[in-house]
PDB file of C-alpha atoms in Angstrom:
ATOM      1  CA  MET W   1     -12.650 -14.582  25.308  1.00  0.00           C
ATOM      2  CA  PRO W   2     -12.550 -12.276  21.802  1.00  0.00           C
ATOM      3  CA  MET W   3     -12.085  -8.374  22.060  1.00  0.00           C
ATOM      4  CA  PRO W   4     -14.542  -6.186  21.253  1.00  0.00           C
ATOM      5  CA  PRO W   5     -13.684  -4.332  17.433  1.00  0.00           C
ATOM      6  CA  ALA W   6     -10.866  -2.172  17.171  1.00  0.00           C
ATOM      7  CA  ARG W   7     -11.453   1.245  17.615  1.00  0.00           C
ATOM      8  CA  LEU W   8      -9.996   4.792  16.913  1.00  0.00           C
ATOM      9  CA  ASN W   9      -7.668   4.877  19.535  1.00  0.00           C
ATOM     10  CA  PRO W  10      -4.097   6.084  19.622  1.00  0.00           C
ATOM     11  CA  SER W  11      -2.486   2.228  19.670  1.00  0.00           C
ATOM     12  CA  TRP W  12      -4.591   1.828  16.638  1.00  0.00           C
ATOM     13  CA  ILE W  13      -3.400   4.913  14.474  1.00  0.00           C
ATOM     14  CA  ALA W  14       0.264   4.916  16.171  1.00  0.00           C
ATOM     15  CA  ARG W  15       0.068   0.980  14.841  1.00  0.00           C
ATOM     16  CA  THR W  16      -1.508   1.772  11.141  1.00  0.00           C
ATOM     17  CA  ASN W  17       1.006   4.697  10.864  1.00  0.00           C
ATOM     18  CA  LEU W  18       4.284   2.738  11.332  1.00  0.00           C
ATOM     19  CA  SER W  19       2.820  -0.648   9.263  1.00  0.00           C
ATOM     20  CA  GLY W  20       1.305   1.708   6.562  1.00  0.00           C
ATOM     21  CA  THR W  21       3.937   3.355   6.173  1.00  0.00           C
ATOM     22  CA  VAL W  22       6.389   0.972   6.112  1.00  0.00           C
ATOM     23  CA  ALA W  23       4.604  -0.787   3.559  1.00  0.00           C
ATOM     24  CA  ALA W  24       3.864   2.622   1.130  1.00  0.00           C
ATOM     25  CA  VAL W  25       7.708   3.296   0.968  1.00  0.00           C
ATOM     26  CA  LEU W  26       8.512  -0.908   0.690  1.00  0.00           C
ATOM     27  CA  SER W  27       6.292  -1.095  -2.024  1.00  0.00           C
ATOM     28  CA  SER W  28       7.258   2.134  -3.509  1.00  0.00           C
ATOM     29  CA  VAL W  29      11.027   1.384  -4.142  1.00  0.00           C
ATOM     30  CA  VAL W  30       9.500  -2.151  -5.868  1.00  0.00           C
ATOM     31  CA  VAL W  31       7.382  -0.610  -8.247  1.00  0.00           C
ATOM     32  CA  ALA W  32      10.039   2.407  -9.286  1.00  0.00           C
ATOM     33  CA  ALA W  33      12.774  -0.842  -9.696  1.00  0.00           C
ATOM     34  CA  CYS W  34      10.629  -2.923 -12.005  1.00  0.00           C
ATOM     35  CA  SER W  35       9.670   0.549 -13.744  1.00  0.00           C
ATOM     36  CA  ALA W  36      13.457   1.299 -14.281  1.00  0.00           C
ATOM     37  CA  CYS W  37      14.190  -2.310 -15.566  1.00  0.00           C
ATOM     38  CA  GLU W  38      10.931  -2.697 -17.596  1.00  0.00           C
ATOM     39  CA  ALA W  39       9.765   1.215 -18.494  1.00  0.00           C
ATOM     40  CA  ARG W  40      13.403   2.334 -18.362  1.00  0.00           C
ATOM     41  CA  ALA W  41      11.672   4.957 -15.897  1.00  0.00           C
ATOM     42  CA  PRO W  42      12.296   4.546 -12.227  1.00  0.00           C
ATOM     43  CA  LEU W  43       9.488   6.911 -11.729  1.00  0.00           C
ATOM     44  CA  ALA W  44       6.860   5.903 -14.269  1.00  0.00           C
ATOM     45  CA  GLY W  45       5.056   3.706 -11.953  1.00  0.00           C
ATOM     46  CA  VAL W  46       4.865   5.930  -9.110  1.00  0.00           C
ATOM     47  CA  ASN W  47       3.532   8.876 -11.579  1.00  0.00           C
ATOM     48  CA  ALA W  48       1.053   7.130 -12.323  1.00  0.00           C
ATOM     49  CA  ALA W  49      -0.627   6.707  -9.126  1.00  0.00           C
ATOM     50  CA  SER W  50      -1.240  10.418  -9.798  1.00  0.00           C
ATOM     51  CA  GLN W  51      -4.480   9.747 -12.101  1.00  0.00           C
ATOM     52  CA  TRP W  52      -6.520   9.741  -9.409  1.00  0.00           C
ATOM     53  CA  PHE W  53      -5.967  13.897  -9.855  1.00  0.00           C
ATOM     54  CA  TRP W  54      -4.382  14.377 -13.262  1.00  0.00           C
ATOM     55  CA  GLY W  55      -6.152  11.658 -15.589  1.00  0.00           C
ATOM     56  CA  ARG W  56      -4.444   9.682 -17.688  1.00  0.00           C
ATOM     57  CA  ARG W  57      -1.718  11.798 -18.362  1.00  0.00           C
ATOM     58  CA  ALA W  58      -0.172  11.189 -15.118  1.00  0.00           C
ATOM     59  CA  LYS W  59       0.536   7.518 -16.829  1.00  0.00           C
ATOM     60  CA  ARG W  60       2.389   9.164 -19.445  1.00  0.00           C
ATOM     61  CA  HIS W  61       4.856  11.364 -17.390  1.00  0.00           C
ATOM     62  CA  VAL W  62       7.749   9.579 -16.883  1.00  0.00           C
ATOM     63  CA  GLY W  63      10.020  12.134 -15.285  1.00  0.00           C
ATOM     64  CA  PRO W  64      10.533  13.171 -11.664  1.00  0.00           C
ATOM     65  CA  SER W  65       7.781  16.210 -10.788  1.00  0.00           C
ATOM     66  CA  TRP W  66       6.076  17.393  -8.025  1.00  0.00           C
ATOM     67  CA  ARG W  67       3.137  16.903  -9.839  1.00  0.00           C
ATOM     68  CA  TYR W  68       3.144  13.133 -10.665  1.00  0.00           C
ATOM     69  CA  THR W  69       5.994  11.886  -8.281  1.00  0.00           C
ATOM     70  CA  ALA W  70       4.887  13.583  -5.431  1.00  0.00           C
ATOM     71  CA  VAL W  71       1.267  13.754  -5.873  1.00  0.00           C
ATOM     72  CA  GLY W  72       1.457   9.899  -6.763  1.00  0.00           C
ATOM     73  CA  TYR W  73       3.465   9.125  -3.887  1.00  0.00           C
ATOM     74  CA  VAL W  74       0.711  10.686  -1.541  1.00  0.00           C
ATOM     75  CA  VAL W  75      -1.984   8.624  -3.020  1.00  0.00           C
ATOM     76  CA  HIS W  76      -0.206   5.220  -2.692  1.00  0.00           C
ATOM     77  CA  HIS W  77       0.903   5.775   0.544  1.00  0.00           C
ATOM     78  CA  PHE W  78      -2.553   6.571   2.104  1.00  0.00           C
ATOM     79  CA  SER W  79      -3.993   3.909   0.149  1.00  0.00           C
ATOM     80  CA  SER W  80      -1.536   1.903   2.391  1.00  0.00           C
ATOM     81  CA  LEU W  81      -2.604   3.357   5.429  1.00  0.00           C
ATOM     82  CA  LEU W  82      -6.171   2.633   4.298  1.00  0.00           C
ATOM     83  CA  TRP W  83      -4.739  -1.431   4.147  1.00  0.00           C
ATOM     84  CA  ALA W  84      -2.697  -1.101   7.436  1.00  0.00           C
ATOM     85  CA  GLY W  85      -5.828   0.380   9.053  1.00  0.00           C
ATOM     86  CA  ILE W  86      -7.342  -2.995   8.366  1.00  0.00           C
ATOM     87  CA  TYR W  87      -4.264  -5.034   9.005  1.00  0.00           C
ATOM     88  CA  GLU W  88      -3.586  -3.586  12.132  1.00  0.00           C
ATOM     89  CA  ALA W  89      -7.514  -3.510  13.097  1.00  0.00           C
ATOM     90  CA  TRP W  90      -7.683  -7.295  12.525  1.00  0.00           C
ATOM     91  CA  CYS W  91      -4.638  -8.072  14.638  1.00  0.00           C
ATOM     92  CA  LEU W  92      -6.011  -5.648  17.808  1.00  0.00           C
ATOM     93  CA  ARG W  93      -8.728  -7.516  17.618  1.00  0.00           C
ATOM     94  CA  ARG W  94      -7.508 -11.056  17.613  1.00  0.00           C
ATOM     95  CA  PRO W  95      -3.392 -11.033  19.030  1.00  0.00           C
ATOM     96  CA  ALA W  96      -1.492 -13.595  17.373  1.00  0.00           C
ATOM     97  CA  PRO W  97       1.817 -15.528  17.067  1.00  0.00           C
ATOM     98  CA  ALA W  98       4.194 -13.775  14.441  1.00  0.00           C
ATOM     99  CA  ARG W  99       3.090 -16.278  11.480  1.00  0.00           C
ATOM    100  CA  VAL W 100      -0.571 -16.164  12.036  1.00  0.00           C
ATOM    101  CA  SER W 101       0.326 -12.008  12.012  1.00  0.00           C
ATOM    102  CA  ALA W 102       2.611 -12.555   8.691  1.00  0.00           C
ATOM    103  CA  ALA W 103      -0.014 -14.699   7.127  1.00  0.00           C
ATOM    104  CA  ARG W 104      -2.793 -12.053   7.648  1.00  0.00           C
ATOM    105  CA  ALA W 105      -0.347  -9.882   5.825  1.00  0.00           C
ATOM    106  CA  ALA W 106      -0.088 -11.689   2.983  1.00  0.00           C
ATOM    107  CA  THR W 107      -4.015 -12.240   3.065  1.00  0.00           C
ATOM    108  CA  VAL W 108      -4.341  -8.397   3.358  1.00  0.00           C
ATOM    109  CA  ALA W 109      -2.054  -7.456   0.369  1.00  0.00           C
ATOM    110  CA  MET W 110      -3.966 -10.200  -1.605  1.00  0.00           C
ATOM    111  CA  ALA W 111      -6.971  -8.386  -0.958  1.00  0.00           C
ATOM    112  CA  ALA W 112      -5.553  -4.877  -1.766  1.00  0.00           C
ATOM    113  CA  CYS W 113      -4.251  -6.286  -5.119  1.00  0.00           C
ATOM    114  CA  ALA W 114      -8.197  -7.449  -6.212  1.00  0.00           C
ATOM    115  CA  VAL W 115      -9.641  -5.166  -5.152  1.00  0.00           C
ATOM    116  CA  ASP W 116      -7.301  -2.639  -6.418  1.00  0.00           C
ATOM    117  CA  TYR W 117      -7.820  -4.720  -9.983  1.00  0.00           C
ATOM    118  CA  THR W 118     -11.688  -5.563 -10.165  1.00  0.00           C
ATOM    119  CA  ILE W 119     -13.845  -3.850  -8.290  1.00  0.00           C
ATOM    120  CA  THR W 120     -11.754  -0.487  -8.455  1.00  0.00           C
ATOM    121  CA  PRO W 121     -12.606   2.185 -11.411  1.00  0.00           C
ATOM    122  CA  PRO W 122     -10.036   2.562 -13.572  1.00  0.00           C
ATOM    123  CA  ARG W 123      -8.747   5.739 -12.772  1.00  0.00           C
ATOM    124  CA  PHE W 124      -8.318   4.710  -9.261  1.00  0.00           C
ATOM    125  CA  ARG W 125      -6.562   1.796  -9.519  1.00  0.00           C
ATOM    126  CA  PRO W 126      -2.591   2.159  -8.910  1.00  0.00           C
ATOM    127  CA  GLY W 127      -1.803   3.025 -12.375  1.00  0.00           C
ATOM    128  CA  PHE W 128       1.595   1.104 -12.748  1.00  0.00           C
ATOM    129  CA  GLU W 129       0.239  -1.386 -14.607  1.00  0.00           C
ATOM    130  CA  ARG W 130       0.650   0.471 -17.402  1.00  0.00           C
ATOM    131  CA  HIS W 131       4.622   0.473 -16.855  1.00  0.00           C
ATOM    132  CA  ILE W 132       5.497  -2.686 -15.107  1.00  0.00           C
ATOM    133  CA  SER W 133       4.339  -6.349 -16.132  1.00  0.00           C
ATOM    134  CA  ARG W 134       2.071  -8.596 -13.996  1.00  0.00           C
ATOM    135  CA  THR W 135       4.906 -10.379 -12.825  1.00  0.00           C
ATOM    136  CA  SER W 136       6.199  -7.275 -11.325  1.00  0.00           C
ATOM    137  CA  ILE W 137       2.801  -6.528 -10.076  1.00  0.00           C
ATOM    138  CA  ALA W 138       2.602  -9.616  -7.483  1.00  0.00           C
ATOM    139  CA  ALA W 139       6.189  -8.592  -6.495  1.00  0.00           C
ATOM    140  CA  VAL W 140       4.773  -5.186  -5.807  1.00  0.00           C
ATOM    141  CA  TYR W 141       2.045  -7.053  -3.437  1.00  0.00           C
ATOM    142  CA  VAL W 142       4.515  -9.447  -1.989  1.00  0.00           C
ATOM    143  CA  ALA W 143       6.672  -6.242  -0.740  1.00  0.00           C
ATOM    144  CA  PHE W 144       3.633  -4.245   0.482  1.00  0.00           C
ATOM    145  CA  GLY W 145       2.717  -7.476   3.014  1.00  0.00           C
ATOM    146  CA  VAL W 146       6.154  -7.935   4.073  1.00  0.00           C
ATOM    147  CA  GLY W 147       6.163  -4.146   4.712  1.00  0.00           C
ATOM    148  CA  LEU W 148       2.772  -4.530   6.927  1.00  0.00           C
ATOM    149  CA  PHE W 149       4.447  -7.294   8.928  1.00  0.00           C
ATOM    150  CA  ALA W 150       7.379  -6.061   8.860  1.00  0.00           C
ATOM    151  CA  GLY W 151       6.375  -2.511  10.361  1.00  0.00           C
ATOM    152  CA  ALA W 152       3.975  -4.751  13.062  1.00  0.00           C
ATOM    153  CA  ALA W 153       7.176  -6.354  13.531  1.00  0.00           C
ATOM    154  CA  ALA W 154       9.551  -3.947  14.707  1.00  0.00           C
ATOM    155  CA  ARG W 155       6.784  -2.499  16.696  1.00  0.00           C
ATOM    156  CA  ARG W 156       6.897  -5.967  18.883  1.00  0.00           C
ATOM    157  CA  ARG W 157      10.436  -5.718  19.139  1.00  0.00           C
ATOM    158  CA  HIS W 158      10.334  -2.264  20.347  1.00  0.00           C
ATOM    159  CA  VAL W 159       7.463  -2.927  22.586  1.00  0.00           C
ATOM    160  CA  ARG W 160       9.342  -5.897  24.270  1.00  0.00           C
TER     161      ARG W 160
END
């Protein structure tokens, strides 16, 4: 018998925070590493997400700053929490073995990429595409999916 739809409950919120935070940190590290290799500026990709607030200047800023780096990371983190919320609602609604949860994390990461680069207006896209290649963007979303699953797996190990 399927469970009722996930509600805003403490369990869902805690699960979302854990998997979303792991996914945000892991994918940000990959963005920075790829930016360092391809743009010779590790924070350029992270800064670019602050274009939500600062416009095109954010994509051109390559050094560390509170205005661009901190805001860019916060934007990325909250976006990660949104996708993690979807992932965790799916996992709460239909509990499954680890391999299925991993496939769900990959599906959510692919959906995030598709939404970010198709229907999202340019100003609200991640922005790091200006500094890293498509292959690196794919690596970022793979890291994001791994982070979602790793956060969920860590929680499962802790609960047992």
